[in-house]
mmCIF file of C-alpha atoms in Angstrom:
data_model
loop_
_atom_site.group_PDB
_atom_site.id
_atom_site.type_symbol
_atom_site.label_atom_id
_atom_site.label_comp_id
_atom_site.label_asym_id
_atom_site.label_seq_id
_atom_site.Cartn_x
_atom_site.Cartn_y
_atom_site.Cartn_z
ATOM 1 C CA MET A 122 56.747 27.673 65.946
ATOM 2 C CA LYS A 123 58.663 29.872 62.720
ATOM 3 C CA PHE A 124 56.776 33.003 61.963
ATOM 4 C CA PRO A 125 57.257 34.111 57.979
ATOM 5 C CA LEU A 126 60.163 36.029 57.514
ATOM 6 C CA TYR A 127 58.249 39.373 56.739
ATOM 7 C CA SER A 128 60.913 41.407 55.199
ATOM 8 C CA SER A 129 64.312 39.378 55.383
ATOM 9 C CA ASN A 130 64.093 38.930 51.806
ATOM 10 C CA LYS A 131 63.617 42.322 50.679
ATOM 11 C CA SER A 132 66.442 44.555 49.942
ATOM 12 C CA ILE A 133 64.854 47.507 51.393
ATOM 13 C CA ASP A 134 61.207 48.151 53.488
ATOM 14 C CA ILE A 135 59.352 51.075 53.748
ATOM 15 C CA LYS A 136 57.325 52.522 56.229
ATOM 16 C CA THR A 137 55.496 56.025 56.914
ATOM 17 C CA PHE A 138 56.425 58.373 59.239
ATOM 18 C CA GLY A 139 54.271 61.725 58.931
ATOM 19 C CA ASP A 140 55.355 62.948 55.249
ATOM 20 C CA ILE A 141 58.168 60.933 54.868
ATOM 21 C CA GLU A 142 58.870 57.300 53.856
ATOM 22 C CA VAL A 143 61.817 55.995 56.064
ATOM 23 C CA CYS A 144 63.412 53.017 54.501
ATOM 24 C CA LEU A 145 64.358 49.756 56.435
ATOM 25 C CA PRO A 146 67.294 47.749 55.212
ATOM 26 C CA ASN A 147 67.928 43.829 55.087
ATOM 27 C CA VAL A 148 70.369 42.808 57.915
ATOM 28 C CA GLN A 149 72.083 39.807 57.301
ATOM 29 C CA GLY A 150 71.039 37.676 60.687
ATOM 30 C CA MET A 151 68.138 40.005 61.903
ATOM 31 C CA VAL A 152 64.448 39.834 60.384
ATOM 32 C CA GLU A 153 62.412 43.359 60.400
ATOM 33 C CA CYS A 154 59.396 42.176 62.609
ATOM 34 C CA TYR A 155 57.038 44.711 63.747
ATOM 35 C CA GLU A 156 54.205 43.617 61.259
ATOM 36 C CA ASN A 157 53.875 40.940 63.137
ATOM 37 C CA GLU A 158 50.967 41.395 65.395
ATOM 38 C CA ASP A 159 52.132 38.801 68.421
ATOM 39 C CA ILE A 160 55.288 40.740 68.141
ATOM 40 C CA LYS A 161 53.561 44.522 67.965
ATOM 41 C CA SER A 162 51.023 43.513 70.905
ATOM 42 C CA TYR A 163 54.636 42.114 73.176
ATOM 43 C CA VAL A 164 56.509 45.405 72.219
ATOM 44 C CA SER A 165 53.777 47.838 72.042
ATOM 45 C CA ASN A 166 53.157 47.237 75.834
ATOM 46 C CA PHE A 167 57.176 48.279 76.880
ATOM 47 C CA ASP A 168 56.266 51.756 74.820
ATOM 48 C CA PHE A 169 54.796 54.966 75.165
ATOM 49 C CA GLU A 170 51.778 55.901 73.371
ATOM 50 C CA VAL A 171 53.361 58.916 72.700
ATOM 51 C CA ASN A 172 55.717 57.311 70.267
ATOM 52 C CA GLN A 173 55.581 55.588 66.945
ATOM 53 C CA ILE A 174 57.637 52.747 65.890
ATOM 54 C CA ILE A 175 58.655 52.908 62.684
ATOM 55 C CA GLY A 176 60.514 49.458 63.136
ATOM 56 C CA PHE A 177 61.732 46.409 65.110
ATOM 57 C CA TYR A 178 64.464 43.941 64.450
ATOM 58 C CA LEU A 179 65.045 40.803 66.727
ATOM 59 C CA THR A 180 67.844 38.344 65.754
ATOM 60 C CA GLN A 181 66.575 35.289 63.438
ATOM 61 C CA ASN A 182 67.384 33.094 66.747
ATOM 62 C CA ASP A 183 64.729 35.102 68.948
ATOM 63 C CA TYR A 184 62.331 35.861 66.184
ATOM 64 C CA ASP A 185 62.184 32.140 65.384
ATOM 65 C CA ASN A 186 61.814 30.992 68.829
ATOM 66 C CA PHE A 187 59.821 34.545 70.262
ATOM 67 C CA ASN A 188 56.796 31.902 70.486
ATOM 68 C CA SER A 189 58.617 29.159 72.550
ATOM 69 C CA SER A 190 58.057 31.335 76.426
ATOM 70 C CA ASP A 191 55.615 33.573 77.658
ATOM 71 C CA LYS A 192 58.484 35.931 78.413
ATOM 72 C CA PRO A 193 60.366 36.054 74.936
ATOM 73 C CA LYS A 194 64.067 36.299 74.818
ATOM 74 C CA MET A 195 65.205 39.361 73.336
ATOM 75 C CA ASP A 196 68.927 40.189 73.093
ATOM 76 C CA GLY A 197 70.808 41.961 70.355
ATOM 77 C CA TYR A 198 67.351 44.035 69.447
ATOM 78 C CA LEU A 199 67.005 47.512 67.208
ATOM 79 C CA LYS A 200 63.766 49.463 67.949
ATOM 80 C CA ILE A 201 63.463 52.636 65.619
ATOM 81 C CA TYR A 202 60.921 55.036 66.172
ATOM 82 C CA SER A 203 60.099 58.569 67.106
ATOM 83 C CA PRO A 204 57.711 60.794 68.954
ATOM 84 C CA LYS A 205 54.456 61.376 66.917
ATOM 85 C CA LYS A 206 54.554 65.017 67.702
ATOM 86 C CA MET A 207 57.791 65.107 65.805
ATOM 87 C CA LYS A 208 55.997 64.314 62.508
ATOM 88 C CA ASN A 209 56.226 66.903 59.817
ATOM 89 C CA GLN A 210 58.722 68.893 62.124
ATOM 90 C CA GLU A 211 61.763 69.496 59.994
ATOM 91 C CA ILE A 212 65.127 69.512 61.462
ATOM 92 C CA ASN A 213 69.027 70.078 60.754
ATOM 93 C CA ASN A 214 72.055 68.419 61.897
ATOM 94 C CA SER A 215 73.085 71.384 63.852
ATOM 95 C CA ASN A 216 69.541 70.730 66.055
ATOM 96 C CA LEU A 217 71.133 67.102 66.968
ATOM 97 C CA ASP A 218 73.878 68.813 68.592
ATOM 98 C CA GLU A 219 71.250 70.791 70.694
ATOM 99 C CA MET A 220 69.673 67.746 71.377
ATOM 100 C CA VAL A 221 73.143 65.626 72.674
ATOM 101 C CA GLN A 222 73.246 68.911 74.971
ATOM 102 C CA ILE A 223 69.614 68.227 76.931
ATOM 103 C CA PHE A 224 69.719 64.978 76.797
ATOM 104 C CA LYS A 225 73.128 64.354 78.386
ATOM 105 C CA LYS A 226 71.369 65.998 81.638
ATOM 106 C CA ASN A 227 68.792 62.895 81.787
ATOM 107 C CA PHE A 228 71.564 60.594 82.310
ATOM 108 C CA LEU A 229 73.887 60.160 85.349
ATOM 109 C CA GLU A 230 77.618 60.376 84.460
ATOM 110 C CA SER A 231 80.411 57.930 86.202
ATOM 111 C CA ASN A 232 83.483 56.814 86.404
ATOM 112 C CA TRP A 233 82.955 53.688 84.107
ATOM 113 C CA ASP A 234 86.112 51.612 85.955
ATOM 114 C CA LYS A 235 84.601 52.730 89.538
ATOM 115 C CA ILE A 236 81.398 51.098 87.624
ATOM 116 C CA SER A 237 82.682 47.862 86.369
ATOM 117 C CA GLU A 238 84.580 47.177 89.818
ATOM 118 C CA LYS A 239 80.995 47.381 91.727
ATOM 119 C CA ILE A 240 79.647 45.161 89.275
ATOM 120 C CA GLU A 241 82.693 42.557 89.541
ATOM 121 C CA GLU A 242 81.854 42.751 93.541
ATOM 122 C CA LEU A 243 78.065 42.888 93.905
ATOM 123 C CA GLY A 244 76.713 41.337 90.548
ATOM 124 C CA THR A 245 73.099 42.634 90.159
ATOM 125 C CA ASN A 246 72.723 43.382 93.869
ATOM 126 C CA LEU A 247 74.168 46.667 92.509
ATOM 127 C CA ARG A 248 71.554 49.302 92.489
ATOM 128 C CA ILE A 249 71.176 51.651 89.643
ATOM 129 C CA ASP A 250 68.409 54.382 89.573
ATOM 130 C CA SER A 251 69.189 55.887 86.363
ATOM 131 C CA PRO A 252 70.541 54.870 83.443
ATOM 132 C CA ILE A 253 74.438 55.724 83.194
ATOM 133 C CA LEU A 254 75.758 57.742 80.720
ATOM 134 C CA MET A 255 79.136 56.015 79.675
ATOM 135 C CA GLU A 256 80.092 57.724 76.395
ATOM 136 C CA ASN A 257 78.313 59.910 73.462
ATOM 137 C CA TYR A 258 80.121 60.419 69.987
ATOM 138 C CA LYS A 259 78.954 61.200 66.407
ATOM 139 C CA PRO A 260 79.375 57.916 64.314
ATOM 140 C CA ASN A 261 78.209 60.224 60.996
ATOM 141 C CA GLU A 262 77.117 63.516 60.189
ATOM 142 C CA THR A 263 73.030 62.533 60.386
ATOM 143 C CA THR A 264 73.938 60.533 63.717
ATOM 144 C CA ARG A 265 74.601 61.230 67.430
ATOM 145 C CA THR A 266 74.857 58.344 69.479
ATOM 146 C CA PHE A 267 75.024 57.766 73.057
ATOM 147 C CA ILE A 268 76.341 54.014 75.248
ATOM 148 C CA THR A 269 74.181 53.884 78.578
ATOM 149 C CA PHE A 270 74.045 51.104 81.081
ATOM 150 C CA ASN A 271 71.028 50.209 82.846
ATOM 151 C CA LYS A 272 69.521 48.029 85.213
ATOM 152 C CA ILE A 273 66.562 46.270 84.482
ATOM 153 C CA ALA A 274 64.321 43.736 86.758
ATOM 154 C CA SER A 275 61.267 42.270 87.349
ATOM 155 C CA GLU A 276 59.534 40.026 90.114
ATOM 156 C CA THR A 277 61.924 37.039 88.616
ATOM 157 C CA TYR A 278 64.561 38.604 86.809
ATOM 158 C CA GLU A 279 67.228 40.921 87.082
ATOM 159 C CA ASP A 280 70.009 41.668 84.495
ATOM 160 C CA PHE A 281 72.634 44.675 83.175
ATOM 161 C CA GLN A 282 71.644 46.057 79.937
ATOM 162 C CA ILE A 283 73.737 48.401 77.647
ATOM 163 C CA SER A 284 72.197 50.339 74.334
ATOM 164 C CA ALA A 285 73.333 52.419 72.150
ATOM 165 C CA LEU A 286 70.594 55.506 71.616
ATOM 166 C CA ASN A 287 70.939 57.168 68.252
ATOM 167 C CA LEU A 288 69.439 60.423 67.342
ATOM 168 C CA MET A 289 69.362 60.498 63.678
ATOM 169 C CA ASN A 290 68.407 63.008 60.957
ATOM 170 C CA ILE A 291 66.606 61.198 58.240
ATOM 171 C CA LYS A 292 64.843 63.348 55.575
ATOM 172 C CA ASN A 293 65.288 66.312 57.830
ATOM 173 C CA ARG A 294 63.108 64.682 60.720
ATOM 174 C CA LEU A 295 64.332 63.073 63.750
ATOM 175 C CA ILE A 296 64.439 59.284 63.751
ATOM 176 C CA TRP A 297 65.651 57.632 67.290
ATOM 177 C CA VAL A 298 67.200 54.308 66.512
ATOM 178 C CA VAL A 299 68.007 52.184 69.676
ATOM 179 C CA TYR A 300 70.072 49.071 69.731
ATOM 180 C CA TYR A 301 69.786 47.215 73.384
ATOM 181 C CA LYS A 302 72.199 44.274 74.458
ATOM 182 C CA SER A 303 72.846 42.458 77.744
ATOM 183 C CA TYR A 304 75.921 43.074 79.600
ATOM 184 C CA THR A 305 78.179 40.763 79.750
ATOM 185 C CA GLY A 306 81.484 41.798 80.333
ATOM 186 C CA PRO A 307 83.865 44.995 79.166
ATOM 187 C CA GLU A 308 84.093 43.480 75.752
ATOM 188 C CA SER A 309 80.264 43.254 75.233
ATOM 189 C CA ILE A 310 80.472 47.042 75.165
ATOM 190 C CA GLN A 311 82.817 47.109 72.669
ATOM 191 C CA ASP A 312 80.420 44.830 70.595
ATOM 192 C CA LEU A 313 77.699 46.865 70.917
ATOM 193 C CA LYS A 314 79.589 49.461 69.508
ATOM 194 C CA ARG A 315 80.312 48.018 66.450
ATOM 195 C CA LYS A 316 76.801 46.362 65.775
ATOM 196 C CA ASN A 317 75.644 49.604 66.531
ATOM 197 C CA ASP A 318 77.796 51.591 64.250
ATOM 198 C CA TYR A 319 77.457 49.097 61.618
ATOM 199 C CA LEU A 320 73.442 49.136 61.828
ATOM 200 C CA ILE A 321 73.634 52.891 61.710
ATOM 201 C CA GLY A 322 75.671 53.273 58.658
ATOM 202 C CA LYS A 323 72.950 50.887 56.681
ATOM 203 C CA ILE A 324 70.231 53.055 57.845
ATOM 204 C CA ALA A 325 71.798 55.740 56.859
ATOM 205 C CA MET A 326 72.819 54.560 53.389
ATOM 206 C CA SER A 327 69.290 53.019 52.673
ATOM 207 C CA ASN A 328 67.824 56.491 53.583
ATOM 208 C CA LEU A 329 69.981 58.470 50.988
ATOM 209 C CA GLU A 330 69.627 56.103 48.364
ATOM 210 C CA ASN A 331 66.056 56.182 48.436
#
């Protein structure tokens, strides 16, 4: 079943977060689809009530095939959200640097070369109890980025996942943007960073212009 293309035919989609409007850009090959009720229901099951999801992008292929399985495939997807308590709370870029120091305490920091050797040796049998911080950097003045590595598992499924967690200052409000991909080898980390920086650039520019 193919869903209607909610916002893929628009250059900008507007969502409200507290007292600001967040502009969600059109992204080639992806569909902003959080208004689809099936997708909203599914995604909300994996989020926390304290957050407000502002936007959610799937690849065009994953979007088209969403209803083909009870456990839809989602790889290379993007979530834009913020804690509800941050509505109407003003921030500046220096606050992002303060948050970086706080966030770094929530991740394990480890030698990536040693971890990649263990992945080669043990595969998904490798035990990872907490997300591992691989890198953090500043792609632009209004964004701070964390690259993390984690293991996701269910009763029937185990895999490694990498993500780019971005703390963004959009119109002086804190907005979190996270891009997720499956880990398929060292090259997937560079692919994640390239695509993430492209997406972050589009979001930042859309909100400067509107």
